Amino acid sequence: MMSFACFPSFHLRRLQAGAAAAAALLLLGACSALPERPQRPVTYDFGPGVITAPAAAGKPLPALALAEVEPSGLLEGSTAVLYRLAYADAQKLQPYAQARWSTPAAQLVRQRLRETLGQRRAVFSAGESAALMRTNGTLPRILRVDLEEFSQIFDSPGSSAGVVRLRVTLLDSTPEGDRLLGQRLVVVQRPAASADAAGGVRALAQAADAAAQEIEDWLEKNGY
């Protein structure tokens, strides 16, 4: 049997180069056979909100105790970005596979509502001890909000809007118990710039901002 020592050096180099090329091909084949890493969902929120202190506008309004926003249905505890195909099945809520809210929608809505209301009044959490403090001899009124709809609704494959529906209840806290002062249904929609999750979340953020401002205007108009 002939050993490698009997081969001329150039033959040996050719054999070594061929073996290296074959090994590289095997390695590339093995790498291509590996499963791709799953794509991580994109996380969204409502943006930074107010980044500069607003100028004072009129006298301060009465303090409020803002309860936790109560979500309904699939919105409860979920961070999914939801949409409806109204042109196909308006009763079916569906989640985007590659999009998520940073926190459940009810918490995002409450945060933006508190920012808006807090520009001209003190806003406490209902569960905080500060919410029970007396302001000018009275307990702060309690604002309760139910989040009934928070989804991107498509009326056609290329046209959609972010829709927010809130049921707002204002209560007067008295030693005898809570007394109803008023209730309002707030429905706001804003068109989505694109027929995808990115367009939907921007439209929902704009709708939530407008809803918060509508609630503030309603409270102020009625002297609350």
C-alpha positions as MATLAB code, in Angstrom:
seq = 'MMSFACFPSFHLRRLQAGAAAAAALLLLGACSALPERPQRPVTYDFGPGVITAPAAAGKPLPALALAEVEPSGLLEGSTAVLYRLAYADAQKLQPYAQARWSTPAAQLVRQRLRETLGQRRAVFSAGESAALMRTNGTLPRILRVDLEEFSQIFDSPGSSAGVVRLRVTLLDSTPEGDRLLGQRLVVVQRPAASADAAGGVRALAQAADAAAQEIEDWLEKNGY';
ca = [
       0.000    0.000    0.000;
       1.274    3.420   -0.955;
       1.566    5.971    1.871;
       1.041    9.749    1.597;
       4.804   10.040    1.886;
       5.076    8.524   -1.620;
       2.860   11.273   -3.140;
       4.505   14.373   -4.573;
       3.895   17.367   -2.408;
       1.551   19.021   -4.934;
      -0.709   15.922   -4.949;
      -0.823   15.993   -1.177;
      -1.756   19.674   -1.173;
      -4.566   19.009   -3.677;
      -5.954   16.212   -1.492;
      -5.839   18.427    1.585;
      -7.559   21.306   -0.256;
     -10.282   18.978   -1.515;
     -10.897   17.602    1.962;
     -11.166   21.123    3.366;
     -13.663   22.142    0.679;
     -15.771   19.039    1.330;
     -15.789   19.783    5.063;
     -16.878   23.360    4.406;
     -19.766   22.176    2.213;
     -20.877   19.724    4.889;
     -20.784   22.519    7.482;
     -22.845   24.844    5.303;
     -25.382   22.100    4.707;
     -25.673   21.440    8.407;
     -26.182   25.150    9.133;
     -28.902   25.503    6.507;
     -30.737   22.557    8.034;
     -30.976   24.257   11.448;
     -34.398   25.804   12.247;
     -34.596   29.601   12.072;
     -34.921   31.469   15.341;
     -38.545   32.573   15.851;
     -39.189   36.252   15.225;
     -39.940   38.183   18.393;
     -43.184   40.218   18.409;
     -42.859   43.986   18.113;
     -43.848   45.753   21.347;
     -45.897   48.969   21.249;
     -47.210   51.547   23.702;
     -48.883   54.971   23.367;
     -45.639   56.886   23.069;
     -44.019   59.249   25.583;
     -47.118   61.375   26.183;
     -46.572   64.841   27.626;
     -42.844   65.560   27.687;
     -43.011   69.205   28.790;
     -45.098   70.665   31.596;
     -48.177   72.363   30.108;
     -48.761   76.026   30.839;
     -51.319   76.729   33.544;
     -54.765   77.278   32.035;
     -57.334   78.611   34.462;
     -57.874   77.704   38.073;
     -57.294   74.110   39.250;
     -60.240   71.735   39.008;
     -61.527   69.505   41.841;
     -59.447   66.446   42.705;
     -60.476   63.021   41.397;
     -59.901   59.444   42.486;
     -59.345   57.416   39.303;
     -60.246   53.741   39.687;
     -58.577   50.999   37.680;
     -59.903   50.802   34.126;
     -62.001   47.645   33.884;
     -61.535   45.713   30.613;
     -64.076   43.336   29.128;
     -63.766   40.076   27.197;
     -60.430   39.373   25.504;
     -59.074   42.710   26.709;
     -58.834   41.436   30.281;
     -55.160   40.982   31.152;
     -54.135   40.553   27.505;
     -51.338   42.421   25.708;
     -52.498   41.291   22.261;
     -53.112   43.882   19.552;
     -56.617   42.996   18.391;
     -58.452   43.575   15.126;
     -61.815   42.811   13.530;
     -62.609   42.151    9.872;
     -65.980   43.890    9.824;
     -66.462   43.092    6.140;
     -66.165   39.344    6.859;
     -67.096   38.662   10.505;
     -67.439   41.681   12.785;
     -68.098   39.470   15.834;
     -64.675   37.833   15.645;
     -61.767   39.450   17.510;
     -58.352   38.333   16.268;
     -54.822   39.017   17.581;
     -51.838   40.026   15.486;
     -49.216   37.275   15.753;
     -46.190   39.597   15.719;
     -47.423   42.614   17.690;
     -47.921   43.173   21.424;
     -48.749   46.038   23.776;
     -46.118   46.692   26.437;
     -48.820   46.285   29.120;
     -52.519   45.357   28.945;
     -54.582   47.911   27.024;
     -56.621   48.919   30.091;
     -53.447   50.027   31.876;
     -52.304   52.070   28.861;
     -55.702   53.774   28.642;
     -55.677   54.556   32.369;
     -52.160   55.995   32.178;
     -53.090   58.330   29.326;
     -56.353   59.298   31.029;
     -54.505   60.148   34.234;
     -51.994   62.267   32.297;
     -54.791   64.213   30.606;
     -56.910   64.736   33.725;
     -53.856   65.563   35.812;
     -52.955   68.666   33.844;
     -55.409   70.808   35.833;
     -56.344   68.699   38.851;
     -54.931   66.297   41.406;
     -55.621   62.704   40.346;
     -55.261   59.860   42.843;
     -55.581   56.121   42.521;
     -58.719   54.854   44.196;
     -56.690   52.340   46.185;
     -54.177   54.861   47.473;
     -54.541   56.321   50.910;
     -54.209   59.738   49.280;
     -57.471   59.082   47.439;
     -59.248   58.993   50.798;
     -57.880   62.291   52.010;
     -60.367   65.096   52.435;
     -60.147   67.988   50.012;
     -61.856   71.148   51.289;
     -63.814   69.014   53.712;
     -65.064   66.512   51.120;
     -63.793   63.249   49.707;
     -62.617   63.322   46.072;
     -65.145   62.139   43.537;
     -64.480   58.741   42.008;
     -64.169   58.214   38.252;
     -64.730   54.660   37.041;
     -64.046   53.600   33.471;
     -65.017   50.408   31.647;
     -63.062   49.595   28.495;
     -65.588   47.950   26.174;
     -63.819   48.136   22.793;
     -60.187   48.615   21.875;
     -59.429   47.207   18.449;
     -58.517   47.985   14.867;
     -61.633   47.512   12.753;
     -61.308   46.848    9.015;
     -64.267   47.872    6.844;
     -62.334   46.590    3.817;
     -58.957   44.845    3.334;
     -57.194   48.184    2.859;
     -59.193   50.496    5.128;
     -59.351   50.417    8.931;
     -59.683   52.552   12.044;
     -58.692   52.318   15.682;
     -61.875   52.246   17.791;
     -62.037   52.944   21.533;
     -65.284   52.672   23.498;
     -65.370   53.652   27.169;
     -68.238   53.758   29.657;
     -67.444   56.461   32.211;
     -69.156   56.735   35.601;
     -68.663   59.568   38.085;
     -69.518   58.908   41.732;
     -69.680   61.172   44.755;
     -68.155   59.464   47.772;
     -70.168   60.161   50.920;
     -70.189   58.647   54.425;
     -73.423   56.901   53.458;
     -71.885   55.379   50.322;
     -71.264   56.254   46.685;
     -73.841   58.418   44.882;
     -74.150   58.485   41.085;
     -73.413   61.903   39.609;
     -73.302   61.029   35.923;
     -72.475   58.451   33.315;
     -71.356   58.805   29.719;
     -70.518   56.514   26.814;
     -67.439   57.722   24.933;
     -66.806   56.273   21.461;
     -63.882   57.543   19.403;
     -62.313   56.235   16.211;
     -59.317   57.401   14.250;
     -58.314   56.206   10.752;
     -55.269   53.952   10.455;
     -52.562   55.141    8.070;
     -51.726   51.558    7.077;
     -53.606   48.258    7.065;
     -51.325   46.512    9.545;
     -50.481   46.385   13.234;
     -48.269   49.483   13.098;
     -51.088   51.530   11.596;
     -53.561   50.071   14.064;
     -51.612   50.903   17.215;
     -51.038   54.498   16.100;
     -54.745   54.916   15.382;
     -55.677   53.398   18.754;
     -53.254   55.677   20.594;
     -54.784   58.715   18.861;
     -58.302   57.499   19.668;
     -57.367   56.975   23.328;
     -55.938   60.510   23.511;
     -59.127   61.956   22.035;
     -61.302   59.899   24.395;
     -59.345   61.129   27.421;
     -59.786   64.729   26.298;
     -63.528   64.175   25.725;
     -63.864   62.859   29.280;
     -61.990   65.861   30.669;
     -64.221   68.250   28.689;
     -67.335   66.473   29.973;
     -66.191   66.716   33.584;
     -65.280   70.388   33.296;
     -68.510   71.291   31.488;
     -70.514   69.794   34.348;
     -68.430   71.486   37.014;
     -66.611   68.382   38.204;
];
